[in-house]
């Protein structure tokens, strides 16, 4: 029986172990999309986060005249529960479109707007909206956008004082958007 | 550079990084705070500030547009005179007794706030804050000069107990336009 070179044998064993570990991870679903079903809540239900109470109400799509895409406007109520005036909902809120595009932390930008104007003062409930733009072709009328709501943490100190990031998924809300008519 | 010199430079870098890492609150970036009272001219090396009037109102009118609140509007009229170079001021905030920070309302600041002021001129304007009615005791006004990055703020101004104990809450108050006048 032919002897295997020790170096080759070591490499083969290493590859075998790595392959086995990857196989186990794949079998338990480690490479698949995250199962968000335990986090799903209905629109209209208030969700309490680290710095916010948020209630999502619905969304509209304003089709673009210049592309196949358009603007998505999400309507919500937001109460700032933090100890300072806040300007935007990011990174507590992330949005994923049926096109696969992600908005929010580590994604594309979206715009937060307090419909009364200005920032969100501590303790005051405000009607608000999130507006984002896509140039991808719009999706079918039954498909939903996915809004994810996160607890947040901040990295105190260092050069980036008070930089916040999403620390834990709290809730996921599916919203089917109404497509608005384009005015001629 | 000699070896001791390199070691010294290394340790100085470590000390610098350590100092920066201790900055956990942006307010600590203000080099020095200068304190005073309503009606008093508070002098810093870069600018002078004087709070001229503080009012409370349930509604404020900005350029004929009424703004209402479920809380109370705190209307602070103040003026600033730059000394050595042009100065603009941000953030302008009220800090309540429990440490909660309410920034001036952006939608008013852009129209009626103290304008950027050049040396030899005094700019006057109004900052409006939205506060809960039960948070009006022992409120401190903080004004910082908006300039640049990290440690370059220079001087900040604090005005303690800015809301008078006997202040009446007006039903409606019209905000006057900002002004700039030559003072030197």
Coordinates of C-alpha atoms in Angstrom, one line a residue:
Chain A
X1 CA 0.0 0.0 0.0
X2 CA 1.4 3.3 -1.0
X3 CA 2.3 5.7 1.8
X4 CA 0.9 9.2 1.7
X5 CA 3.4 12.1 2.0
X6 CA 3.0 13.5 5.6
X7 CA 2.5 17.0 4.3
X8 CA -0.2 15.9 1.9
X9 CA -1.8 13.9 4.6
X10 CA -1.9 16.9 6.9
X11 CA -3.5 19.1 4.3
X12 CA -6.1 16.4 3.5
X13 CA -7.0 16.0 7.1
X14 CA -7.3 19.7 7.5
X15 CA -9.5 20.0 4.5
X16 CA -11.6 17.1 5.8
X17 CA -12.1 18.7 9.2
X18 CA -12.9 22.1 7.7
X19 CA -15.3 20.5 5.2
X20 CA -17.1 18.6 8.0
X21 CA -17.5 21.8 10.1
X22 CA -18.9 23.7 7.1
X23 CA -21.2 20.8 6.4
X24 CA -22.6 20.8 10.0
X25 CA -23.1 24.6 9.8
X26 CA -24.9 24.2 6.5
X27 CA -27.1 21.4 7.8
X28 CA -28.3 23.5 10.8
X29 CA -29.1 26.4 8.5
X30 CA -26.1 28.6 9.3
X31 CA -25.7 29.8 5.7
X32 CA -29.4 30.3 5.0
X33 CA -31.3 33.5 5.5
X34 CA -32.1 34.3 9.1
X35 CA -35.4 33.0 10.3
X36 CA -37.2 36.2 11.3
X37 CA -40.6 34.6 11.9
X38 CA -40.4 34.8 15.7
X39 CA -40.0 38.6 15.4
X40 CA -42.9 39.3 13.1
X41 CA -45.5 41.8 14.3
X42 CA -48.4 43.4 12.6
X43 CA -48.6 47.0 11.3
X44 CA -50.2 49.2 13.9
X45 CA -48.6 47.4 16.8
X46 CA -46.2 49.6 19.0
X47 CA -42.7 48.3 19.3
X48 CA -40.4 49.5 22.1
X49 CA -36.7 49.8 21.3
X50 CA -33.7 51.2 23.1
X51 CA -34.4 54.8 22.2
X52 CA -37.7 54.7 20.4
X53 CA -41.3 53.6 20.6
X54 CA -42.3 52.9 17.0
X55 CA -45.6 52.1 15.4
X56 CA -45.6 51.4 11.7
X57 CA -48.8 52.2 9.8
X58 CA -48.3 51.7 6.1
X59 CA -46.5 52.7 3.0
X60 CA -47.0 54.3 -0.4
X61 CA -45.1 54.1 -3.6
X62 CA -44.7 57.2 -5.8
X63 CA -43.7 55.8 -9.2
X64 CA -40.9 57.7 -10.9
X65 CA -41.4 59.4 -14.3
X66 CA -37.8 58.9 -15.2
X67 CA -37.2 55.3 -14.3
X68 CA -39.0 52.0 -13.6
X69 CA -38.5 52.6 -9.9
X70 CA -39.9 55.2 -7.6
X71 CA -40.0 56.5 -4.0
X72 CA -41.2 54.5 -1.1
X73 CA -42.8 56.5 1.8
X74 CA -43.4 54.6 5.1
X75 CA -45.8 56.2 7.6
X76 CA -45.2 55.7 11.3
X77 CA -45.5 57.2 14.8
X78 CA -42.2 57.7 16.7
X79 CA -41.7 58.6 20.3
X80 CA -38.2 59.5 21.3
X81 CA -37.5 57.8 24.7
X82 CA -33.9 58.8 24.8
X83 CA -32.4 61.6 26.9
X84 CA -31.7 64.0 24.0
X85 CA -33.3 65.3 20.9
X86 CA -32.8 62.9 18.0
X87 CA -32.8 63.7 14.3
X88 CA -33.2 60.3 12.5
X89 CA -34.5 56.8 13.1
X90 CA -31.4 55.1 11.6
X91 CA -30.0 52.8 12.8
X92 CA -33.0 51.6 14.8
X93 CA -34.9 51.0 11.5
X94 CA -33.9 49.1 8.5
X95 CA -35.9 48.5 5.3
X96 CA -35.6 45.8 2.7
X97 CA -37.4 46.0 -0.6
X98 CA -38.6 43.0 -2.7
X99 CA -35.8 43.9 -5.1
X100 CA -33.3 42.8 -2.5
X101 CA -32.1 46.4 -1.8
X102 CA -31.4 47.2 1.8
X103 CA -31.7 50.6 3.4
X104 CA -30.5 51.8 6.8
X105 CA -27.4 50.7 8.7
X106 CA -24.9 49.2 6.3
X107 CA -27.3 49.9 3.5
X108 CA -28.5 52.7 1.3
X109 CA -29.6 56.0 2.8
X110 CA -33.1 56.9 3.6
X111 CA -34.6 60.1 4.9
X112 CA -36.4 60.5 8.2
X113 CA -38.9 63.3 8.5
X114 CA -40.8 64.5 11.5
X115 CA -44.0 65.7 9.9
X116 CA -44.2 68.5 12.4
X117 CA -40.7 69.6 11.4
X118 CA -37.3 69.5 13.1
X119 CA -36.0 66.7 15.3
X120 CA -37.7 64.4 17.7
X121 CA -37.8 65.8 21.2
X122 CA -37.6 63.4 24.2
X123 CA -41.0 62.2 25.4
X124 CA -43.0 63.7 22.6
X125 CA -44.8 61.4 20.1
X126 CA -44.6 62.5 16.5
X127 CA -46.0 61.5 13.2
X128 CA -43.1 60.7 10.9
X129 CA -42.1 59.2 7.6
X130 CA -39.2 57.4 6.0
X131 CA -38.6 58.1 2.4
X132 CA -36.3 56.1 0.1
X133 CA -35.7 56.0 -3.6
X134 CA -35.1 53.0 -5.8
X135 CA -34.4 52.8 -9.6
X136 CA -35.1 49.1 -9.7
X137 CA -38.3 48.0 -11.4
X138 CA -41.2 48.1 -8.9
X139 CA -42.6 44.9 -7.6
X140 CA -46.0 43.2 -7.7
X141 CA -48.9 44.7 -5.8
X142 CA -49.0 41.7 -3.3
X143 CA -45.4 41.7 -2.4
X144 CA -44.4 43.4 0.8
X145 CA -41.4 45.5 1.9
X146 CA -39.8 44.4 5.2
X147 CA -39.1 46.8 8.0
X148 CA -36.8 45.6 10.7
X149 CA -36.7 47.3 14.1
X150 CA -33.6 47.0 16.3
X151 CA -32.4 47.8 19.8
X152 CA -29.3 49.9 19.6
X153 CA -25.9 50.3 21.3
X154 CA -23.4 53.1 21.1
X155 CA -19.6 53.0 21.2
X156 CA -18.8 55.5 23.8
X157 CA -15.5 57.4 23.5
X158 CA -12.8 57.0 21.0
X159 CA -12.8 59.3 17.9
X160 CA -16.4 58.6 17.0
X161 CA -18.3 59.7 20.1
X162 CA -21.9 58.6 20.3
X163 CA -22.0 56.5 17.2
X164 CA -25.0 54.2 17.3
X165 CA -25.4 50.8 15.7
X166 CA -28.1 48.1 15.7
X167 CA -27.4 45.5 18.4
X168 CA -30.4 43.2 18.4
X169 CA -33.3 42.5 16.1
X170 CA -36.6 43.2 18.0
X171 CA -39.3 43.1 15.4
X172 CA -40.0 42.6 11.7
X173 CA -43.0 44.2 10.0
X174 CA -44.2 43.4 6.5
X175 CA -45.9 46.3 4.7
X176 CA -47.8 46.0 1.4
X177 CA -47.5 49.5 -0.2
X178 CA -50.2 51.4 -2.1
X179 CA -49.1 52.6 -5.5
X180 CA -50.0 56.2 -6.0
X181 CA -51.1 57.4 -9.4
X182 CA -48.6 59.4 -11.4
X183 CA -50.1 62.8 -12.2
X184 CA -49.9 63.7 -15.9
Chain B
X1 CA 15.5 60.4 16.2
X2 CA 17.3 58.7 19.1
X3 CA 15.9 55.5 20.7
X4 CA 14.8 57.4 23.9
X5 CA 13.2 59.9 21.7
X6 CA 11.2 57.3 19.8
X7 CA 10.1 55.7 23.0
X8 CA 9.0 59.1 24.3
X9 CA 7.1 59.7 21.1
X10 CA 5.4 56.3 21.4
X11 CA 4.3 57.0 24.9
X12 CA 3.0 60.5 24.0
X13 CA 0.9 58.9 21.3
X14 CA -0.5 56.4 23.8
X15 CA -1.3 59.3 26.2
X16 CA -3.0 61.1 23.3
X17 CA -5.1 58.1 22.3
X18 CA -6.0 57.6 26.0
X19 CA -7.2 61.2 26.3
X20 CA -9.3 61.0 23.2
X21 CA -10.8 57.7 24.4
X22 CA -12.0 59.5 27.5
X23 CA -14.2 61.7 25.5
X24 CA -17.6 60.0 26.0
X25 CA -19.8 63.0 25.6
X26 CA -19.6 65.7 23.0
X27 CA -20.1 68.4 25.6
X28 CA -16.7 67.5 26.9
X29 CA -15.2 68.6 23.7
X30 CA -15.9 72.2 24.6
X31 CA -12.6 73.5 25.9
X32 CA -14.1 75.7 28.6
X33 CA -17.5 76.7 29.7
X34 CA -18.4 80.2 30.7
X35 CA -21.4 80.6 33.0
X36 CA -23.8 83.5 33.6
X37 CA -27.3 84.5 34.1
X38 CA -30.2 85.8 32.1
X39 CA -29.6 89.5 31.2
X40 CA -25.9 89.3 31.9
X41 CA -23.2 89.5 29.2
X42 CA -21.2 86.3 29.3
X43 CA -17.8 86.9 27.8
X44 CA -15.7 84.2 26.2
X45 CA -12.4 84.7 24.4
X46 CA -14.1 84.3 21.0
X47 CA -17.6 85.8 21.5
X48 CA -20.0 87.4 23.9
X49 CA -23.5 86.1 24.6
X50 CA -26.4 87.8 26.4
X51 CA -29.9 86.2 26.9
X52 CA -32.3 89.1 26.8
X53 CA -35.7 87.5 27.3
X54 CA -37.2 84.1 28.1
X55 CA -40.9 83.4 27.6
X56 CA -43.2 80.4 27.7
X57 CA -46.1 79.8 25.2
X58 CA -48.5 77.1 24.2
X59 CA -48.3 78.3 20.6
X60 CA -45.6 80.2 18.7
X61 CA -46.1 81.9 15.3
X62 CA -43.2 81.8 12.9
X63 CA -43.7 83.9 9.8
X64 CA -47.4 83.7 10.1
X65 CA -47.3 79.9 10.6
X66 CA -48.6 78.7 14.0
X67 CA -46.8 75.9 15.8
X68 CA -48.5 74.1 18.6
X69 CA -47.2 71.5 21.1
X70 CA -48.6 69.2 23.7
X71 CA -45.9 70.5 26.0
X72 CA -44.6 74.1 26.4
X73 CA -42.6 76.2 24.0
X74 CA -39.7 77.8 25.7
X75 CA -38.8 80.9 23.7
X76 CA -35.2 82.3 24.4
X77 CA -34.3 85.6 22.8
X78 CA -30.5 86.1 22.8
X79 CA -27.7 88.0 21.1
X80 CA -24.1 87.2 20.3
X81 CA -21.1 89.3 19.3
X82 CA -18.1 87.7 17.7
X83 CA -14.7 89.0 18.7
X84 CA -11.9 87.7 16.5
X85 CA -13.6 85.8 13.7
X86 CA -17.0 85.0 12.3
X87 CA -19.1 82.8 14.6
X88 CA -22.2 80.7 14.2
X89 CA -23.7 78.7 17.1
X90 CA -24.8 75.1 17.3
X91 CA -25.9 73.2 19.2
X92 CA -28.1 75.4 21.2
X93 CA -29.9 73.3 23.9
X94 CA -31.8 73.3 27.1
X95 CA -30.7 70.8 29.7
X96 CA -33.4 69.9 32.3
X97 CA -32.8 69.0 35.9
X98 CA -32.6 65.3 35.1
X99 CA -30.0 65.8 32.4
X100 CA -32.3 65.5 29.4
X101 CA -31.1 67.6 26.4
X102 CA -33.6 69.4 24.2
X103 CA -32.1 71.0 21.1
X104 CA -33.6 74.1 19.7
X105 CA -36.2 73.5 17.0
X106 CA -34.5 73.4 13.7
X107 CA -37.5 74.7 11.8
X108 CA -37.4 77.9 13.8
X109 CA -33.6 78.2 14.0
X110 CA -33.2 78.3 10.3
X111 CA -35.6 81.3 10.1
X112 CA -35.4 83.1 13.4
X113 CA -32.2 81.9 15.0
X114 CA -29.2 84.1 15.9
X115 CA -27.4 84.6 12.5
X116 CA -23.8 84.0 11.8
X117 CA -22.1 87.0 13.1
X118 CA -18.8 88.8 12.1
X119 CA -16.5 90.6 14.4
X120 CA -17.8 94.1 15.1
X121 CA -21.4 93.0 14.7
X122 CA -24.0 91.7 17.1
X123 CA -26.6 89.2 15.9
X124 CA -29.9 88.8 17.7
X125 CA -32.4 86.0 17.3
X126 CA -34.6 83.5 18.9
X127 CA -34.2 79.8 19.9
X128 CA -37.4 77.8 20.5
X129 CA -37.5 74.6 22.6
X130 CA -40.2 72.1 23.2
X131 CA -40.3 70.9 26.8
X132 CA -42.7 68.9 29.0
X133 CA -44.7 71.2 31.3
X134 CA -43.3 69.5 34.4
X135 CA -39.6 69.9 33.3
X136 CA -39.3 73.7 33.6
X137 CA -37.6 74.0 36.9
X138 CA -33.8 74.3 37.1
X139 CA -33.3 74.3 33.3
X140 CA -29.9 75.3 31.9
X141 CA -29.3 76.8 28.5
X142 CA -26.1 75.8 26.7
X143 CA -24.7 77.5 23.6
X144 CA -21.7 76.2 21.7
X145 CA -20.0 77.7 18.7
X146 CA -20.3 75.5 15.7
X147 CA -16.9 75.2 14.3
X148 CA -15.1 72.2 12.9
X149 CA -14.1 68.9 14.4
X150 CA -13.4 67.4 17.8
X151 CA -11.6 69.8 20.1
X152 CA -12.0 72.9 18.0
X153 CA -15.2 74.1 19.6
X154 CA -13.3 76.4 22.0
X155 CA -15.7 78.0 24.3
X156 CA -19.2 77.2 25.4
X157 CA -21.7 79.3 27.4
X158 CA -24.1 78.1 30.1
X159 CA -27.0 80.0 31.5
X160 CA -28.4 78.5 34.6
X161 CA -32.0 78.5 35.7
X162 CA -33.0 80.1 32.4
X163 CA -36.8 79.7 32.9
X164 CA -38.1 82.3 35.5
X165 CA -40.1 80.7 38.3
X166 CA -42.9 83.2 37.9
X167 CA -43.1 83.0 34.1
X168 CA -46.7 82.9 32.7
X169 CA -47.5 80.7 29.8
X170 CA -48.8 82.8 26.9
X171 CA -51.5 81.4 24.7
X172 CA -49.6 82.5 21.6
X173 CA -46.4 84.3 20.9
X174 CA -45.1 85.8 17.7
X175 CA -41.4 85.2 17.0
X176 CA -39.7 88.3 15.7
X177 CA -37.1 88.2 12.9
X178 CA -33.4 88.0 13.6
X179 CA -31.3 91.1 13.3
X180 CA -27.7 92.1 12.9
X181 CA -26.3 95.5 14.0
X182 CA -23.0 97.2 14.0
X183 CA -21.6 97.4 17.6
X184 CA -18.0 98.4 17.1

